[in-house]
PDB file of C-alpha atoms in Angstrom:
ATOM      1  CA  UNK A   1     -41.588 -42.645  18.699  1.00  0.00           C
ATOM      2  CA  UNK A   2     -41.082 -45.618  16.780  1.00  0.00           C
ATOM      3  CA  UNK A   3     -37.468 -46.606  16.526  1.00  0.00           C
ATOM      4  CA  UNK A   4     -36.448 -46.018  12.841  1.00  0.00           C
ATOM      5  CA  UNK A   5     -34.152 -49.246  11.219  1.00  0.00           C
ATOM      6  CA  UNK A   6     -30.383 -48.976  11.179  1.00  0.00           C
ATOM      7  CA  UNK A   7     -28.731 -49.279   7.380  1.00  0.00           C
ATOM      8  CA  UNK A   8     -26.895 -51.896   9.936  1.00  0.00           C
ATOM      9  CA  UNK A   9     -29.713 -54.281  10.155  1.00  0.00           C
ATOM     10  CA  UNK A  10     -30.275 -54.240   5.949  1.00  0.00           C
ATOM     11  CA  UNK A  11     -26.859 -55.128   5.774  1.00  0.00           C
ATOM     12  CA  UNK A  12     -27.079 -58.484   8.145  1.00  0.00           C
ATOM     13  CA  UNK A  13     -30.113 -59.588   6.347  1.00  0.00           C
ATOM     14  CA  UNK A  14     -28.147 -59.666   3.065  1.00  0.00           C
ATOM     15  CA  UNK A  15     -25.303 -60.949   4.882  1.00  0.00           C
ATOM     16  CA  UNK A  16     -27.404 -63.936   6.552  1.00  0.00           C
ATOM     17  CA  UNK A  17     -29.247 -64.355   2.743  1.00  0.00           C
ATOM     18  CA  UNK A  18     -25.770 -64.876   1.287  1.00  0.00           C
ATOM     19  CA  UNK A  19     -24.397 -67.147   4.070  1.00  0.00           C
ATOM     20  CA  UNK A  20     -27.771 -69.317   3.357  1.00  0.00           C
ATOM     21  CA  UNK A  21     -27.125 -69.193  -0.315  1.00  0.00           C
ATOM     22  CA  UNK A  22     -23.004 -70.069   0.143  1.00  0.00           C
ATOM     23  CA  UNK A  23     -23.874 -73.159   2.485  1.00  0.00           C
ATOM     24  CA  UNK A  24     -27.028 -73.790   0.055  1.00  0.00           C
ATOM     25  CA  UNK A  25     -24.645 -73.999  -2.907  1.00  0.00           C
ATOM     26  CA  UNK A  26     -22.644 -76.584  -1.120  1.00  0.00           C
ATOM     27  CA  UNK A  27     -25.314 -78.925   0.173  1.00  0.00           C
ATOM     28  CA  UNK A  28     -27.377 -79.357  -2.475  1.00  0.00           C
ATOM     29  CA  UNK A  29     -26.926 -82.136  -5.065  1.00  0.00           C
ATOM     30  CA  UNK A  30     -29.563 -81.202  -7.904  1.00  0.00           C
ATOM     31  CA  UNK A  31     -27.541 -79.107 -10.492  1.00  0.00           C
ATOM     32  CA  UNK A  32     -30.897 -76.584 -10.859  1.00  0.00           C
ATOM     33  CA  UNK A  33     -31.016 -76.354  -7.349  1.00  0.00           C
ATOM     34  CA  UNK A  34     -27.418 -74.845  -7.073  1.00  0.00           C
ATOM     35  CA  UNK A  35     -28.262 -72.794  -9.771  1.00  0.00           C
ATOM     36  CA  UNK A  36     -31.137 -71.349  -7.355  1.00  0.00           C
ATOM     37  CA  UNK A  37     -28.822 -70.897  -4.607  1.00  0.00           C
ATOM     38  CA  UNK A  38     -26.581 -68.472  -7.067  1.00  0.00           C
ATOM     39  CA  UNK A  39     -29.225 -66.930  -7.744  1.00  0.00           C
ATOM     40  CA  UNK A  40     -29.996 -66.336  -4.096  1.00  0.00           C
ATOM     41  CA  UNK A  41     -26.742 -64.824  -3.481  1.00  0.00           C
ATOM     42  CA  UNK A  42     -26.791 -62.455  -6.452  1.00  0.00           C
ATOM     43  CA  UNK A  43     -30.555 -61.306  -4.444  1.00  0.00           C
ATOM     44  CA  UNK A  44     -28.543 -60.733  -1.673  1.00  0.00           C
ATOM     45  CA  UNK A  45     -26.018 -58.333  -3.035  1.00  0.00           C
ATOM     46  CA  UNK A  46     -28.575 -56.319  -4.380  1.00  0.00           C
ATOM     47  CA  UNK A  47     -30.085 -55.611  -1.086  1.00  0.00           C
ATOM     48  CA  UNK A  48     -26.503 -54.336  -0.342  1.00  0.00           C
ATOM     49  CA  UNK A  49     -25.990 -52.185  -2.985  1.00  0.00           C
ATOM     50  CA  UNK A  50     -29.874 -50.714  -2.241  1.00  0.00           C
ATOM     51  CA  UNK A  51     -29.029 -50.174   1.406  1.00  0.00           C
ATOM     52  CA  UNK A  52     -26.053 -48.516   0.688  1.00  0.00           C
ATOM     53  CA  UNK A  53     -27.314 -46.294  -2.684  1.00  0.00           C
ATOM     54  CA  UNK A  54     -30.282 -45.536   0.365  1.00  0.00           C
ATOM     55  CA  UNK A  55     -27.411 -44.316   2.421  1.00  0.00           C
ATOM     56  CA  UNK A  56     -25.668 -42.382   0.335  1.00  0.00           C
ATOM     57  CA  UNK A  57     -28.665 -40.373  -1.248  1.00  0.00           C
ATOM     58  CA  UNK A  58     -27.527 -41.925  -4.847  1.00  0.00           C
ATOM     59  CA  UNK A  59     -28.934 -44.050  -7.090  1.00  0.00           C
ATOM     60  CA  UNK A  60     -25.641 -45.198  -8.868  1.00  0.00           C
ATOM     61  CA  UNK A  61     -26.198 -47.975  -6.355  1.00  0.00           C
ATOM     62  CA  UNK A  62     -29.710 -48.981  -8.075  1.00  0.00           C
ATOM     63  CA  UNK A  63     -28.216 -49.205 -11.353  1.00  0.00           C
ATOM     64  CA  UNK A  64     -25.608 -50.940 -10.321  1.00  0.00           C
ATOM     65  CA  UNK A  65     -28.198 -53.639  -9.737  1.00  0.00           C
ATOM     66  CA  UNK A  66     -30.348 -53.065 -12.559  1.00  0.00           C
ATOM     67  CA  UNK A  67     -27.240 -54.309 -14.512  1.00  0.00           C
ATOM     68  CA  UNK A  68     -26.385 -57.161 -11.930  1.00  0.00           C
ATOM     69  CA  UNK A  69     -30.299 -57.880 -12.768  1.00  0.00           C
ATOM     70  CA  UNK A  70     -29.853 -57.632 -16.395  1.00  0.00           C
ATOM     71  CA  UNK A  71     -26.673 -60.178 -16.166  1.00  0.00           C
ATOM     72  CA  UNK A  72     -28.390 -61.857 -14.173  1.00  0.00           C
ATOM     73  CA  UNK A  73     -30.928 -62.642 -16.785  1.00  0.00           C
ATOM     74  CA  UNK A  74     -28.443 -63.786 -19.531  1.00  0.00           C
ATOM     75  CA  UNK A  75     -26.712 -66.168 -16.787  1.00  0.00           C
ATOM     76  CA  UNK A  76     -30.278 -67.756 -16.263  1.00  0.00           C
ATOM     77  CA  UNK A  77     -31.104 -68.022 -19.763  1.00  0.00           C
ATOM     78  CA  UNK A  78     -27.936 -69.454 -20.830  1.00  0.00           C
ATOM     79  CA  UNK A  79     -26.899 -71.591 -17.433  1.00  0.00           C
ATOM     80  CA  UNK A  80     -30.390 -73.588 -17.914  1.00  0.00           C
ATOM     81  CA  UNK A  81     -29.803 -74.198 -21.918  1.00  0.00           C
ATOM     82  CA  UNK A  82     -26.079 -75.786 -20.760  1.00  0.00           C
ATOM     83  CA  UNK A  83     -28.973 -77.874 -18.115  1.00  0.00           C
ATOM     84  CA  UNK A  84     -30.608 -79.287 -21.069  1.00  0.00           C
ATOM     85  CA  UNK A  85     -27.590 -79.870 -22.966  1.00  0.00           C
ATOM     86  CA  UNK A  86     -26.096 -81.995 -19.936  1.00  0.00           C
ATOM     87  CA  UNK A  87     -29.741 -83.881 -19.465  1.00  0.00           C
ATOM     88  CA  UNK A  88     -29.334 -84.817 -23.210  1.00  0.00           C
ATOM     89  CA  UNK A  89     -26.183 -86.214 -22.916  1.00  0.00           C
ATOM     90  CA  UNK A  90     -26.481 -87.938 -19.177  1.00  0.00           C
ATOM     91  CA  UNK A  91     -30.047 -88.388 -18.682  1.00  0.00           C
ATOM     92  CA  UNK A  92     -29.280 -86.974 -14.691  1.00  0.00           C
ATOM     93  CA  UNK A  93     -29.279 -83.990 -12.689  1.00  0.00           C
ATOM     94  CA  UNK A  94     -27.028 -85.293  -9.809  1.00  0.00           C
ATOM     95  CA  UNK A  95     -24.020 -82.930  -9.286  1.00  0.00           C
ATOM     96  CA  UNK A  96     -21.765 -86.437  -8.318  1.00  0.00           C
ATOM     97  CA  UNK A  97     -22.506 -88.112 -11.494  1.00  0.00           C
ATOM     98  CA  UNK A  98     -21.310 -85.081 -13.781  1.00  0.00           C
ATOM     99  CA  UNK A  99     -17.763 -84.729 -13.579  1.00  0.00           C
ATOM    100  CA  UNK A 100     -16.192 -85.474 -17.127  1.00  0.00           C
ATOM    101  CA  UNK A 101     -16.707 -82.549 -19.691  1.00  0.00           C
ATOM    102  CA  UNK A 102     -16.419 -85.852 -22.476  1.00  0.00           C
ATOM    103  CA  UNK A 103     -18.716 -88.377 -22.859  1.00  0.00           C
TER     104      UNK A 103
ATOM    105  CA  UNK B   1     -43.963 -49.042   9.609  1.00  0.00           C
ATOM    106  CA  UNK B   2     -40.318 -48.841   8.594  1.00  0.00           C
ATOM    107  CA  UNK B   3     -39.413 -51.469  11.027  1.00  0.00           C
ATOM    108  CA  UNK B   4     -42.487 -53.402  10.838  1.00  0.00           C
ATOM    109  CA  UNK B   5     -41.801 -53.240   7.085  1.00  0.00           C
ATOM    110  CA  UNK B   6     -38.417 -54.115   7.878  1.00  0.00           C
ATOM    111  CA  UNK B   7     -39.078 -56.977  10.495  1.00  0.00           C
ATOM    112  CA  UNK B   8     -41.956 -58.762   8.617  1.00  0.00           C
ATOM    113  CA  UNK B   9     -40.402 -58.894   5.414  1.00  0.00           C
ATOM    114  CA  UNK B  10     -36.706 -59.805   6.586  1.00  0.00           C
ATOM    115  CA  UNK B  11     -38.002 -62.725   8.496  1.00  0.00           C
ATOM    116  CA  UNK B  12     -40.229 -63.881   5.267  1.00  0.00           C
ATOM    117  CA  UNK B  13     -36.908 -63.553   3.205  1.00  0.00           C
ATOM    118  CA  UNK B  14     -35.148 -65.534   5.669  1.00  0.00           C
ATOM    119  CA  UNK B  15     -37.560 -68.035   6.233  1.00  0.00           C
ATOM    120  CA  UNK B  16     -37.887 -68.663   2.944  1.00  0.00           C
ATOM    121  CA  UNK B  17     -34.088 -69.115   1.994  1.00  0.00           C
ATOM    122  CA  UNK B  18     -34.233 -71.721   4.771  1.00  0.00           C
ATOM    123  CA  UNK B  19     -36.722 -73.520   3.589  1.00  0.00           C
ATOM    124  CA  UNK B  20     -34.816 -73.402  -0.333  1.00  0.00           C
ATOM    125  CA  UNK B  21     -32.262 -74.839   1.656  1.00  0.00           C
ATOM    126  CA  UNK B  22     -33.811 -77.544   3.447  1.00  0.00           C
ATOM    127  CA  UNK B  23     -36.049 -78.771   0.599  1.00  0.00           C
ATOM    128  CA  UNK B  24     -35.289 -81.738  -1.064  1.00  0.00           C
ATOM    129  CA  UNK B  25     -37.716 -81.139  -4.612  1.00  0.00           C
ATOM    130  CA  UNK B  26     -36.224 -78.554  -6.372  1.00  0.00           C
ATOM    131  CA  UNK B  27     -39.559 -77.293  -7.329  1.00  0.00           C
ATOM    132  CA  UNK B  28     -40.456 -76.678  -3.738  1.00  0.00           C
ATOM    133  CA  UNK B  29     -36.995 -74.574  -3.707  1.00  0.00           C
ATOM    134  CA  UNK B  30     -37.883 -72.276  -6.716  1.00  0.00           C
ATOM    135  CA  UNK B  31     -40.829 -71.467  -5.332  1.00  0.00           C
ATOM    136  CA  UNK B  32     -39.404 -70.666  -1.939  1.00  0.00           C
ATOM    137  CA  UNK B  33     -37.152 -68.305  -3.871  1.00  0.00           C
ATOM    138  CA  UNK B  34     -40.025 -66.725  -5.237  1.00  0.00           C
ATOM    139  CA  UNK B  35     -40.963 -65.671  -1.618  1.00  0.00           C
ATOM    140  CA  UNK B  36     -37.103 -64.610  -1.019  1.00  0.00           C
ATOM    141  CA  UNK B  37     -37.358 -62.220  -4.082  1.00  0.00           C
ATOM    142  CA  UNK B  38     -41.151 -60.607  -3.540  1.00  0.00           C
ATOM    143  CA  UNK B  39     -39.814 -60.176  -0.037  1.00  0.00           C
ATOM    144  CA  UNK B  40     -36.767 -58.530  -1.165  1.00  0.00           C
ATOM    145  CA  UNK B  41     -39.140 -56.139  -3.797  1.00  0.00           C
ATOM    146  CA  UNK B  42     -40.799 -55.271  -0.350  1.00  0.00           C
ATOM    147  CA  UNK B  43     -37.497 -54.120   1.287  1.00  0.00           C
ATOM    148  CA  UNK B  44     -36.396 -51.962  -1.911  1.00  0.00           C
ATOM    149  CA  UNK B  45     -39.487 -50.450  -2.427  1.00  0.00           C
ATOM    150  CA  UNK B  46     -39.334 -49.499   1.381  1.00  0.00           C
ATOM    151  CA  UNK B  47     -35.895 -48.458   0.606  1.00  0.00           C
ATOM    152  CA  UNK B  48     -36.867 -45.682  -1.712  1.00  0.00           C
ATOM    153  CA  UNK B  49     -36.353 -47.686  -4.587  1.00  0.00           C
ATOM    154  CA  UNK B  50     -39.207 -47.829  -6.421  1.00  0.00           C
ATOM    155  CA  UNK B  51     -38.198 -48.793  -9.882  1.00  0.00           C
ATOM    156  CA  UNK B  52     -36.100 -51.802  -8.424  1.00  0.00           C
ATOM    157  CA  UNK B  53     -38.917 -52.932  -6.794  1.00  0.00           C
ATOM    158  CA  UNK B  54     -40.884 -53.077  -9.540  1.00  0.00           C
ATOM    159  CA  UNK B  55     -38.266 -54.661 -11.876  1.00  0.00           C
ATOM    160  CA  UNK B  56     -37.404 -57.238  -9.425  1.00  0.00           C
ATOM    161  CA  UNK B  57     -41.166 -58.726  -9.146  1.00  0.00           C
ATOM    162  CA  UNK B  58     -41.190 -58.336 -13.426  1.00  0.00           C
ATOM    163  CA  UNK B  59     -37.676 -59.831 -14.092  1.00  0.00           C
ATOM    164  CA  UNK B  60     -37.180 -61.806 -11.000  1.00  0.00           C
ATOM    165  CA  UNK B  61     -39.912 -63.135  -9.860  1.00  0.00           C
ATOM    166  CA  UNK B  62     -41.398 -63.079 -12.605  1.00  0.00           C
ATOM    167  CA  UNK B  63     -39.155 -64.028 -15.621  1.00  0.00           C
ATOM    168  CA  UNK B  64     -36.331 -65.878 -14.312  1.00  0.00           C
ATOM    169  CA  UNK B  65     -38.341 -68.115 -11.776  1.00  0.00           C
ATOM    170  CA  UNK B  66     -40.473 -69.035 -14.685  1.00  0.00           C
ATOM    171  CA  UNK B  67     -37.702 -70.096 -16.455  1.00  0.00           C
ATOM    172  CA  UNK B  68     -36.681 -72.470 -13.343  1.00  0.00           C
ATOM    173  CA  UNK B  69     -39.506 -73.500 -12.604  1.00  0.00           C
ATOM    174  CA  UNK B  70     -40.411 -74.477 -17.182  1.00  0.00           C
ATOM    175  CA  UNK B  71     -36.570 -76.432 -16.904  1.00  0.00           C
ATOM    176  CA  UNK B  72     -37.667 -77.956 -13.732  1.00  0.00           C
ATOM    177  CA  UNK B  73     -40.528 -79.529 -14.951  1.00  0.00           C
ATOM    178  CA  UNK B  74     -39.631 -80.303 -18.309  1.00  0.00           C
ATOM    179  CA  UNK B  75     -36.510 -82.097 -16.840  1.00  0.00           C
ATOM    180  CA  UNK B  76     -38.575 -84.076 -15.001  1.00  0.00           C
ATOM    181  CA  UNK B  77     -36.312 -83.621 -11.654  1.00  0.00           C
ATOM    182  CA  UNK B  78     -36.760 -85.331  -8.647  1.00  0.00           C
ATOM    183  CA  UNK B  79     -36.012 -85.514  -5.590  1.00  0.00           C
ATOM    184  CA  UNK B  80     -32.530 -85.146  -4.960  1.00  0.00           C
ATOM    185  CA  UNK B  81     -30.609 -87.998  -2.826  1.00  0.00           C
ATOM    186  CA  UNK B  82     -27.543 -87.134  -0.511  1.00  0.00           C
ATOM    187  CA  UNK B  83     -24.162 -88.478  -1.129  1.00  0.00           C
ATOM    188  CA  UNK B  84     -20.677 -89.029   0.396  1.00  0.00           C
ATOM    189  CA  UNK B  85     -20.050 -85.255  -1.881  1.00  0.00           C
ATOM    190  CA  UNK B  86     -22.807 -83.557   0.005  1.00  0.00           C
ATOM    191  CA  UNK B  87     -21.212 -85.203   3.324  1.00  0.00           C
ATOM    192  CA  UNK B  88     -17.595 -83.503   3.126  1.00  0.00           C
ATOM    193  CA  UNK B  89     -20.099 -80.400   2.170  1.00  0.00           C
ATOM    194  CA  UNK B  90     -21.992 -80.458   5.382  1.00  0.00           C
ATOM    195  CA  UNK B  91     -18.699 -81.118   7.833  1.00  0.00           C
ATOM    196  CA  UNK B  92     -16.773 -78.335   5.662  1.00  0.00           C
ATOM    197  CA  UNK B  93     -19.636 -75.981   3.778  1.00  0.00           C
ATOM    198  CA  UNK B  94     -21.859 -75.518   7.182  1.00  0.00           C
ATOM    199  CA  UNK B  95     -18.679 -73.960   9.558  1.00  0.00           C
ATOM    200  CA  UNK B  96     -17.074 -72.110   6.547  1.00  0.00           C
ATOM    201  CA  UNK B  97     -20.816 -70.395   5.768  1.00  0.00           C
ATOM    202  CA  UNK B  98     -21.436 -69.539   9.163  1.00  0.00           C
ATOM    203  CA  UNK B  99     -17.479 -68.001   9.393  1.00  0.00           C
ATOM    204  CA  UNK B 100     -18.700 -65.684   6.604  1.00  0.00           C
ATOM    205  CA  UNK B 101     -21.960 -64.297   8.147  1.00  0.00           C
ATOM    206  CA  UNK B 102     -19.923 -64.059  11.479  1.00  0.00           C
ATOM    207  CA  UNK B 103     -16.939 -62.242   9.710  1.00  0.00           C
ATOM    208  CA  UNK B 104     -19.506 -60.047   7.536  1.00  0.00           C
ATOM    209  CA  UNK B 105     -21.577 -59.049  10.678  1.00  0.00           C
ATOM    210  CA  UNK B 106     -19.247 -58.348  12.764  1.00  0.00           C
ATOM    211  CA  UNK B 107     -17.686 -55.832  10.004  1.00  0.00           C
ATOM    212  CA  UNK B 108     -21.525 -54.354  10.282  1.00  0.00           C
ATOM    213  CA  UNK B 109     -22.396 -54.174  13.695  1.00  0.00           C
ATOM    214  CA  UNK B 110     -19.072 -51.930  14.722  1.00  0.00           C
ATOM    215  CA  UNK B 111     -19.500 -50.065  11.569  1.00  0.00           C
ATOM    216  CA  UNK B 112     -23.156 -49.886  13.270  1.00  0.00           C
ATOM    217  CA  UNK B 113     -22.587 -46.087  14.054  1.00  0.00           C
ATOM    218  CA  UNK B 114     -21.315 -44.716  10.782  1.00  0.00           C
ATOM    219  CA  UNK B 115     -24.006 -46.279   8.582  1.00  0.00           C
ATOM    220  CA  UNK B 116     -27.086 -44.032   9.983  1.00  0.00           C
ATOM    221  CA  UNK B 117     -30.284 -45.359   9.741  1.00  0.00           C
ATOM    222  CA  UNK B 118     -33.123 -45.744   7.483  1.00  0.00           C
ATOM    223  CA  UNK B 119     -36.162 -43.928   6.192  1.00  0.00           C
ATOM    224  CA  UNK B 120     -39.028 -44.846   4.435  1.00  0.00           C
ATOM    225  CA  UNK B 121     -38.933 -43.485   0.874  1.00  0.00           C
ATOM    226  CA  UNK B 122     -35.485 -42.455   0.920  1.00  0.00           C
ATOM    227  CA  UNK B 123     -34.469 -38.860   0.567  1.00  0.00           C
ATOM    228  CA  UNK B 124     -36.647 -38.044  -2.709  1.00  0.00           C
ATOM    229  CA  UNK B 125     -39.823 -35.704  -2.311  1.00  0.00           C
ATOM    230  CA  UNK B 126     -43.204 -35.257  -4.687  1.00  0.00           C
ATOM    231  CA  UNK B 127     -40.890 -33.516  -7.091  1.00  0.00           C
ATOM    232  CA  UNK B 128     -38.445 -35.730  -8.343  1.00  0.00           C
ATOM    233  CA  UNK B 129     -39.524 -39.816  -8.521  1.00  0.00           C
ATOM    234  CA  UNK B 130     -36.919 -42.147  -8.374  1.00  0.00           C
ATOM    235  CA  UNK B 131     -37.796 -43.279 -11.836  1.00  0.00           C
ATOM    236  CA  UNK B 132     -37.102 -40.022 -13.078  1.00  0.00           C
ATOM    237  CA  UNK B 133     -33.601 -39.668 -11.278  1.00  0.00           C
ATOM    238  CA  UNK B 134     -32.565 -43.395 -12.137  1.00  0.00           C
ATOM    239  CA  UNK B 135     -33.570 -42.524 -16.283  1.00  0.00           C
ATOM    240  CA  UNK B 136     -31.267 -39.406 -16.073  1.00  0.00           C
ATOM    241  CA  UNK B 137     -28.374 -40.785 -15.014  1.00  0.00           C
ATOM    242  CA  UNK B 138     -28.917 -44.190 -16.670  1.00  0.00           C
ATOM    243  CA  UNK B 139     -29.261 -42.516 -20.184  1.00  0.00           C
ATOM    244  CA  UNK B 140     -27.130 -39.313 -19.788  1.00  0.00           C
ATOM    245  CA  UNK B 141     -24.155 -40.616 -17.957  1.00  0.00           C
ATOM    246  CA  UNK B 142     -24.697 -44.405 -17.958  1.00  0.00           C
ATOM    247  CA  UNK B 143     -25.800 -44.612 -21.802  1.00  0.00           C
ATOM    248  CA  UNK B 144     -22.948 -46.792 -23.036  1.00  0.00           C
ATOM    249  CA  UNK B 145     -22.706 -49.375 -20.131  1.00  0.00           C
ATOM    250  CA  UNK B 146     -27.186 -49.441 -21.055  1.00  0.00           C
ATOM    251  CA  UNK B 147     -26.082 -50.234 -25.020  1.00  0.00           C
ATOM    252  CA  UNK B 148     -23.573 -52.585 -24.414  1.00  0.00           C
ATOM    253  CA  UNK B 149     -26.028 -54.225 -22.116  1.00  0.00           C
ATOM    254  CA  UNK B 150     -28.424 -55.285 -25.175  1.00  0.00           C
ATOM    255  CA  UNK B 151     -25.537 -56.481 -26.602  1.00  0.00           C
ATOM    256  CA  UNK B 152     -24.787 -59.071 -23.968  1.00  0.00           C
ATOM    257  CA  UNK B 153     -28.720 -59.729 -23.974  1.00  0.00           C
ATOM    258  CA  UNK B 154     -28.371 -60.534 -27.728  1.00  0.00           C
ATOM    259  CA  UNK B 155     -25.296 -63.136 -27.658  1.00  0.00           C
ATOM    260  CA  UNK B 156     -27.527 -64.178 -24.173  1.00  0.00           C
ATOM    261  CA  UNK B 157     -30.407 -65.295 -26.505  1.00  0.00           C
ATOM    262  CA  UNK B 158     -28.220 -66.977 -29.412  1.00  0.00           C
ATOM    263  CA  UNK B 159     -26.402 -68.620 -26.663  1.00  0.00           C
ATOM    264  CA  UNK B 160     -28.978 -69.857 -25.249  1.00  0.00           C
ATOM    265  CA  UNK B 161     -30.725 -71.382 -28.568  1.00  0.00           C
ATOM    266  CA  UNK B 162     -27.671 -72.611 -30.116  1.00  0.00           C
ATOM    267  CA  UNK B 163     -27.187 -74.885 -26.574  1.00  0.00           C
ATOM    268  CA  UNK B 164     -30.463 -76.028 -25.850  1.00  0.00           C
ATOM    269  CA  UNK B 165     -31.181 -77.018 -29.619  1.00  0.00           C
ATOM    270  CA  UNK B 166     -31.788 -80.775 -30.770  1.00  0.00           C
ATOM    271  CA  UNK B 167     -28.851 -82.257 -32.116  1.00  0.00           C
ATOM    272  CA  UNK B 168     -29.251 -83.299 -35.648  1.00  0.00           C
TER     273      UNK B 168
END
């Protein structure tokens, strides 16, 4: 008999995916890179709301991250336009160096 | 096979998130994300959720990522150097992380016994697909939340051409 996996263990991956993401947010100096890291923690709230739709027998849990997806999507789209915009204007990435919304 | 599923694929996810932390070329970090996500399609689809699992390789890993990894290289970005910023993040943003995983796994682990345990496929059977039972309730009881949804996609794509246009 193979052991089967607790909902338990679904839930410390995501929780260990978000904690890398959190401290991955704060390290990182690259404005695209932190960008990925958000990215990584929205991925890791999605494997919550999975595990727990899987738990419940529902699937209100799945659509509630089809829509996190679809957000998700916009945010991307529009968070790497305000990139460019920012390399236009400062000709840098670095996190340190943009810190006045004016010229 | 749920656990090798489950083991294999948790410690890919993992590995790769470490290694999008640890990287200093941000293109070596989108692509380790791209392991993090097909990883992640892995553990829905063995979740029961097919559709997900599907849309997260199309939109995901597919879509977005591209979209990282177009700005990356059309920004030309390097490799990133550490400041006296990242500094204060690595005495304060390293403790306060691991304070979180601790807090949210300990909330797990003695809720261990209530949460039940996993099967492969879910609960569904050959009759209904989880397609099927995601459309129902996405267009029957859902449908407004779905329409308003294309809105936000809309002002998403004017948005995003209005900011990333040449200034004249």
């Amino acid at each position: 008999m193979i052991p089967a996996v607790p909902i338990a263990g679904y839930l410390v991956l995501a929780a260990l995916l978000f904690s890398i993401g959190v401290g991955a947010f704060l390290i990182k100096r690259n404005i695209i890179s932190i960008f990925m890291s958000i990215e990584l923690m929205l991925n890791a709230v999605n494997l919550t709301f999975v595990a727990f739709a899987h738990m419940w027998n529902r699937v209100q849990g799945q659509i509630f991250v089809f829509f996190v997806m679809v957000v998700a999507a916009a945010e991307a789209a529009v968070g790497l336009a305000i990139i460019i915009a920012i390399f236009r204007a400062r000709k840098t990435l670095n996190v340190d160096q943009i810190n006045l919304m004016k010229l | 096979m749920q656990l090798a599923l489950f083991l294999i694929f948790g410690v890919l996810a993992v590995a790769g998130a470490i290694n999008l932390l640890l990287q200093r070329h941000p293109i070596n970090s989108a692509l380790s994300l791209v392991v993090v996500m097909m990883s992640l399609a892995v553990l829905y689809f063995s979740l029961g959720a097919e559709f997900l699992a599907a849309a997260q390789v199309i939109v995901y890993s597919g879509a977005i990522m591209v979209l990282f990894v177009f700005v990356i290289m059309l920004l030309n970005a390097g490799e990133e150097e550490r400041t006296t910023g990242s500094k204060a993040a690595y005495i304060a943003g390293f403790p306060g992380a691991a304070a979180i995983f601790c807090l949210l796994s300990f909330v797990f682990l003695s809720e261990r016994g209530n949460l039940g345990f996993a099967h492969l496929g879910g609960h569904l059977n050959a009759a209904v697909s989880n397609i099927s039972e995601i459309s129902t309730v996405l267009f029957r009881d859902l449908l407004l939340p779905f329409e308003v949804t294309s809105i936000l996609i809309l002002v998403a794509i004017l948005g995003a051409v209005v900011l990333a246009r040449k200034e004249q």
